[in-house]
Amino acid sequence: MNVSLIPELEKLVNEKVQSGEYGSRDEVFHAALRLLKERFDQADDPHDFTKRAPLLLAEAERKRKEFTVLAEEWARATRHLSLVQKKIVHPAYFRIVGMGEAAVPLLLEALRDRPAHWFAALQAIANVDPSPPEANPSAAREAWLEWGRSQGLIKSKNGERGR
């Protein structure tokens, strides 16, 4: 089988082989196809992140810098606002939501380390809400952190990922 790659992907494949991470171009392609198959296999339950957690954590690391810049911009620009509805319509918040599922581990870490109103972003991206409707912000935070640990998306108190 012959495969044509765009220059950006060709460069990525060559870098992976040259770094020693993979022994050949074929190994890179096999790894990529395994990941693609895993993604298709996991599509049956979009609310179960446990199988996708390793991929999401790796993607989150690649997006960490962008997330940090946006989160700081959002915090700075909205710190004087008292209404959550006004905070969550800030462009930086929308850009974080636009990062997709890879932002979920980063949002959970931010919620754990420096509580802020990340609930709307988490709900929009994860399409789930583990907190009861009557939960106050503290209870909602704990529910989200427990959910994140159970999905393997955030470290538990003992430093290990969930499950």
PDB file of C-alpha atoms in Angstrom:
ATOM      1  CA  MET A   1       0.000   0.000   0.000  1.00  0.00           C
ATOM      2  CA  ASN A   2       1.268   3.448  -0.887  1.00  0.00           C
ATOM      3  CA  VAL A   3       0.343   6.363   1.324  1.00  0.00           C
ATOM      4  CA  SER A   4       0.649  10.029   0.384  1.00  0.00           C
ATOM      5  CA  LEU A   5       1.079  12.412   3.278  1.00  0.00           C
ATOM      6  CA  ILE A   6       0.865  16.153   3.491  1.00  0.00           C
ATOM      7  CA  PRO A   7       4.277  17.678   4.284  1.00  0.00           C
ATOM      8  CA  GLU A   8       3.377  18.333   7.932  1.00  0.00           C
ATOM      9  CA  LEU A   9       2.532  14.651   8.544  1.00  0.00           C
ATOM     10  CA  GLU A  10       5.545  13.471   6.546  1.00  0.00           C
ATOM     11  CA  LYS A  11       7.744  15.575   8.823  1.00  0.00           C
ATOM     12  CA  LEU A  12       6.021  14.176  11.936  1.00  0.00           C
ATOM     13  CA  VAL A  13       6.570  10.570  10.813  1.00  0.00           C
ATOM     14  CA  ASN A  14      10.240  11.258  10.047  1.00  0.00           C
ATOM     15  CA  GLU A  15      10.743  12.989  13.418  1.00  0.00           C
ATOM     16  CA  LYS A  16       9.242  10.017  15.281  1.00  0.00           C
ATOM     17  CA  VAL A  17      11.602   7.602  13.522  1.00  0.00           C
ATOM     18  CA  GLN A  18      14.648   9.866  13.907  1.00  0.00           C
ATOM     19  CA  SER A  19      13.960  10.354  17.616  1.00  0.00           C
ATOM     20  CA  GLY A  20      14.161   6.599  18.126  1.00  0.00           C
ATOM     21  CA  GLU A  21      10.624   6.491  19.486  1.00  0.00           C
ATOM     22  CA  TYR A  22       9.729   4.206  16.569  1.00  0.00           C
ATOM     23  CA  GLY A  23      11.992   1.890  14.623  1.00  0.00           C
ATOM     24  CA  SER A  24      10.495   2.538  11.217  1.00  0.00           C
ATOM     25  CA  ARG A  25       7.880   4.464   9.313  1.00  0.00           C
ATOM     26  CA  ASP A  26       5.702   1.342   9.331  1.00  0.00           C
ATOM     27  CA  GLU A  27       5.762   1.312  13.148  1.00  0.00           C
ATOM     28  CA  VAL A  28       4.557   4.919  13.197  1.00  0.00           C
ATOM     29  CA  PHE A  29       1.708   4.073  10.817  1.00  0.00           C
ATOM     30  CA  HIS A  30       0.733   0.995  12.839  1.00  0.00           C
ATOM     31  CA  ALA A  31       0.652   3.040  16.058  1.00  0.00           C
ATOM     32  CA  ALA A  32      -1.451   5.724  14.394  1.00  0.00           C
ATOM     33  CA  LEU A  33      -3.907   3.174  13.030  1.00  0.00           C
ATOM     34  CA  ARG A  34      -4.179   1.489  16.456  1.00  0.00           C
ATOM     35  CA  LEU A  35      -5.052   4.866  17.991  1.00  0.00           C
ATOM     36  CA  LEU A  36      -7.610   5.508  15.278  1.00  0.00           C
ATOM     37  CA  LYS A  37      -9.167   2.083  15.886  1.00  0.00           C
ATOM     38  CA  GLU A  38      -9.297   2.773  19.640  1.00  0.00           C
ATOM     39  CA  ARG A  39     -11.102   6.020  18.939  1.00  0.00           C
ATOM     40  CA  PHE A  40     -13.701   4.263  16.801  1.00  0.00           C
ATOM     41  CA  ASP A  41     -14.094   1.492  19.366  1.00  0.00           C
ATOM     42  CA  GLN A  42     -14.690   4.035  22.122  1.00  0.00           C
ATOM     43  CA  ALA A  43     -17.329   5.964  20.229  1.00  0.00           C
ATOM     44  CA  ASP A  44     -20.113   3.768  21.621  1.00  0.00           C
ATOM     45  CA  ASP A  45     -20.203   5.688  24.962  1.00  0.00           C
ATOM     46  CA  PRO A  46     -19.166   9.314  24.578  1.00  0.00           C
ATOM     47  CA  HIS A  47     -19.615   9.913  28.327  1.00  0.00           C
ATOM     48  CA  ASP A  48     -17.042   7.277  29.284  1.00  0.00           C
ATOM     49  CA  PHE A  49     -13.663   8.937  29.110  1.00  0.00           C
ATOM     50  CA  THR A  50     -11.741   6.111  30.806  1.00  0.00           C
ATOM     51  CA  LYS A  51     -10.612   4.484  27.560  1.00  0.00           C
ATOM     52  CA  ARG A  52      -9.729   7.823  25.975  1.00  0.00           C
ATOM     53  CA  ALA A  53      -7.975   9.205  29.061  1.00  0.00           C
ATOM     54  CA  PRO A  54      -4.393   8.407  27.955  1.00  0.00           C
ATOM     55  CA  LEU A  55      -4.928  10.098  24.588  1.00  0.00           C
ATOM     56  CA  LEU A  56      -6.668  13.081  26.172  1.00  0.00           C
ATOM     57  CA  LEU A  57      -3.916  13.513  28.755  1.00  0.00           C
ATOM     58  CA  ALA A  58      -1.265  13.523  26.036  1.00  0.00           C
ATOM     59  CA  GLU A  59      -3.239  16.029  23.970  1.00  0.00           C
ATOM     60  CA  ALA A  60      -3.819  18.142  27.096  1.00  0.00           C
ATOM     61  CA  GLU A  61      -0.066  18.390  27.625  1.00  0.00           C
ATOM     62  CA  ARG A  62       0.342  19.689  24.090  1.00  0.00           C
ATOM     63  CA  LYS A  63      -2.341  22.315  24.740  1.00  0.00           C
ATOM     64  CA  ARG A  64      -1.286  23.233  28.290  1.00  0.00           C
ATOM     65  CA  LYS A  65       0.494  26.466  27.347  1.00  0.00           C
ATOM     66  CA  GLU A  66      -2.420  27.737  25.248  1.00  0.00           C
ATOM     67  CA  PHE A  67      -4.867  26.798  28.012  1.00  0.00           C
ATOM     68  CA  THR A  68      -2.796  28.558  30.676  1.00  0.00           C
ATOM     69  CA  VAL A  69      -2.618  31.768  28.666  1.00  0.00           C
ATOM     70  CA  LEU A  70      -6.375  31.725  27.995  1.00  0.00           C
ATOM     71  CA  ALA A  71      -7.269  30.833  31.594  1.00  0.00           C
ATOM     72  CA  GLU A  72      -5.120  33.666  32.934  1.00  0.00           C
ATOM     73  CA  GLU A  73      -6.615  36.089  30.417  1.00  0.00           C
ATOM     74  CA  TRP A  74     -10.130  34.989  31.415  1.00  0.00           C
ATOM     75  CA  ALA A  75      -9.418  35.289  35.149  1.00  0.00           C
ATOM     76  CA  ARG A  76      -7.860  38.729  34.735  1.00  0.00           C
ATOM     77  CA  ALA A  77     -10.631  40.068  32.517  1.00  0.00           C
ATOM     78  CA  THR A  78     -13.541  38.722  34.573  1.00  0.00           C
ATOM     79  CA  ARG A  79     -12.320  38.998  38.172  1.00  0.00           C
ATOM     80  CA  HIS A  80     -14.437  42.104  38.753  1.00  0.00           C
ATOM     81  CA  LEU A  81     -17.647  40.461  37.456  1.00  0.00           C
ATOM     82  CA  SER A  82     -20.052  38.961  39.971  1.00  0.00           C
ATOM     83  CA  LEU A  83     -22.460  37.271  37.555  1.00  0.00           C
ATOM     84  CA  VAL A  84     -21.297  33.899  36.297  1.00  0.00           C
ATOM     85  CA  GLN A  85     -23.385  34.402  33.148  1.00  0.00           C
ATOM     86  CA  LYS A  86     -21.192  37.387  32.250  1.00  0.00           C
ATOM     87  CA  LYS A  87     -17.963  35.537  33.057  1.00  0.00           C
ATOM     88  CA  ILE A  88     -18.666  32.564  30.827  1.00  0.00           C
ATOM     89  CA  VAL A  89     -19.322  34.625  27.713  1.00  0.00           C
ATOM     90  CA  HIS A  90     -15.798  36.022  27.649  1.00  0.00           C
ATOM     91  CA  PRO A  91     -13.945  35.147  24.403  1.00  0.00           C
ATOM     92  CA  ALA A  92     -11.114  33.367  26.270  1.00  0.00           C
ATOM     93  CA  TYR A  93     -13.658  31.064  27.957  1.00  0.00           C
ATOM     94  CA  PHE A  94     -15.169  30.230  24.558  1.00  0.00           C
ATOM     95  CA  ARG A  95     -11.731  29.519  23.133  1.00  0.00           C
ATOM     96  CA  ILE A  96     -11.061  27.105  25.998  1.00  0.00           C
ATOM     97  CA  VAL A  97     -14.341  25.323  25.263  1.00  0.00           C
ATOM     98  CA  GLY A  98     -13.268  25.244  21.622  1.00  0.00           C
ATOM     99  CA  MET A  99     -10.168  23.267  22.573  1.00  0.00           C
ATOM    100  CA  GLY A 100     -12.485  20.283  22.961  1.00  0.00           C
ATOM    101  CA  GLU A 101     -12.025  17.179  25.079  1.00  0.00           C
ATOM    102  CA  ALA A 102      -8.296  17.766  25.492  1.00  0.00           C
ATOM    103  CA  ALA A 103      -9.187  20.738  27.707  1.00  0.00           C
ATOM    104  CA  VAL A 104     -11.090  18.564  30.201  1.00  0.00           C
ATOM    105  CA  PRO A 105      -8.011  17.384  32.181  1.00  0.00           C
ATOM    106  CA  LEU A 106      -6.692  20.960  32.213  1.00  0.00           C
ATOM    107  CA  LEU A 107     -10.036  22.336  33.394  1.00  0.00           C
ATOM    108  CA  LEU A 108     -10.189  19.718  36.146  1.00  0.00           C
ATOM    109  CA  GLU A 109      -6.657  20.591  37.278  1.00  0.00           C
ATOM    110  CA  ALA A 110      -7.564  24.277  37.311  1.00  0.00           C
ATOM    111  CA  LEU A 111     -10.716  23.516  39.285  1.00  0.00           C
ATOM    112  CA  ARG A 112      -8.678  21.450  41.752  1.00  0.00           C
ATOM    113  CA  ASP A 113      -5.810  23.907  42.177  1.00  0.00           C
ATOM    114  CA  ARG A 114      -7.528  27.283  41.879  1.00  0.00           C
ATOM    115  CA  PRO A 115     -11.316  26.997  42.012  1.00  0.00           C
ATOM    116  CA  ALA A 116     -13.190  29.115  39.505  1.00  0.00           C
ATOM    117  CA  HIS A 117     -16.397  28.687  37.557  1.00  0.00           C
ATOM    118  CA  TRP A 118     -15.287  26.071  35.040  1.00  0.00           C
ATOM    119  CA  PHE A 119     -18.540  24.094  35.349  1.00  0.00           C
ATOM    120  CA  ALA A 120     -20.172  25.428  32.163  1.00  0.00           C
ATOM    121  CA  ALA A 121     -17.049  24.666  30.118  1.00  0.00           C
ATOM    122  CA  LEU A 122     -16.819  21.150  31.553  1.00  0.00           C
ATOM    123  CA  GLN A 123     -20.505  20.490  30.881  1.00  0.00           C
ATOM    124  CA  ALA A 124     -20.252  21.794  27.330  1.00  0.00           C
ATOM    125  CA  ILE A 125     -17.213  19.700  26.472  1.00  0.00           C
ATOM    126  CA  ALA A 126     -17.873  16.488  28.428  1.00  0.00           C
ATOM    127  CA  ASN A 127     -21.628  16.547  27.785  1.00  0.00           C
ATOM    128  CA  VAL A 128     -22.233  15.337  31.335  1.00  0.00           C
ATOM    129  CA  ASP A 129     -22.860  16.963  34.711  1.00  0.00           C
ATOM    130  CA  PRO A 130     -21.909  14.844  37.713  1.00  0.00           C
ATOM    131  CA  SER A 131     -23.091  17.421  40.242  1.00  0.00           C
ATOM    132  CA  PRO A 132     -26.658  17.408  41.551  1.00  0.00           C
ATOM    133  CA  PRO A 133     -28.825  20.357  40.432  1.00  0.00           C
ATOM    134  CA  GLU A 134     -29.020  21.733  43.981  1.00  0.00           C
ATOM    135  CA  ALA A 135     -25.240  21.622  44.519  1.00  0.00           C
ATOM    136  CA  ASN A 136     -23.477  24.753  45.706  1.00  0.00           C
ATOM    137  CA  PRO A 137     -20.153  25.649  44.004  1.00  0.00           C
ATOM    138  CA  SER A 138     -18.114  23.712  46.562  1.00  0.00           C
ATOM    139  CA  ALA A 139     -20.203  20.556  46.169  1.00  0.00           C
ATOM    140  CA  ALA A 140     -20.210  20.917  42.379  1.00  0.00           C
ATOM    141  CA  ARG A 141     -16.414  21.242  42.435  1.00  0.00           C
ATOM    142  CA  GLU A 142     -16.059  18.063  44.487  1.00  0.00           C
ATOM    143  CA  ALA A 143     -18.469  16.189  42.205  1.00  0.00           C
ATOM    144  CA  TRP A 144     -16.499  17.225  39.122  1.00  0.00           C
ATOM    145  CA  LEU A 145     -13.167  16.314  40.700  1.00  0.00           C
ATOM    146  CA  GLU A 146     -14.491  12.903  41.743  1.00  0.00           C
ATOM    147  CA  TRP A 147     -15.830  12.362  38.234  1.00  0.00           C
ATOM    148  CA  GLY A 148     -12.450  13.376  36.769  1.00  0.00           C
ATOM    149  CA  ARG A 149     -10.607  10.947  39.043  1.00  0.00           C
ATOM    150  CA  SER A 150     -13.038   8.129  38.176  1.00  0.00           C
ATOM    151  CA  GLN A 151     -12.435   8.784  34.473  1.00  0.00           C
ATOM    152  CA  GLY A 152      -8.650   8.796  34.898  1.00  0.00           C
ATOM    153  CA  LEU A 153      -8.419  12.442  33.837  1.00  0.00           C
ATOM    154  CA  ILE A 154      -7.005  13.933  37.017  1.00  0.00           C
ATOM    155  CA  LYS A 155      -4.797  12.732  39.821  1.00  0.00           C
ATOM    156  CA  SER A 156      -6.432  11.722  43.066  1.00  0.00           C
ATOM    157  CA  LYS A 157      -5.227  13.002  46.426  1.00  0.00           C
ATOM    158  CA  ASN A 158      -2.597  10.251  46.635  1.00  0.00           C
ATOM    159  CA  GLY A 159      -1.121  11.337  43.299  1.00  0.00           C
ATOM    160  CA  GLU A 160      -2.523   8.480  41.220  1.00  0.00           C
ATOM    161  CA  ARG A 161      -5.007   8.666  38.402  1.00  0.00           C
ATOM    162  CA  GLY A 162      -8.473   7.223  39.014  1.00  0.00           C
ATOM    163  CA  ARG A 163      -9.657   3.619  38.577  1.00  0.00           C
TER     164      ARG A 163
END
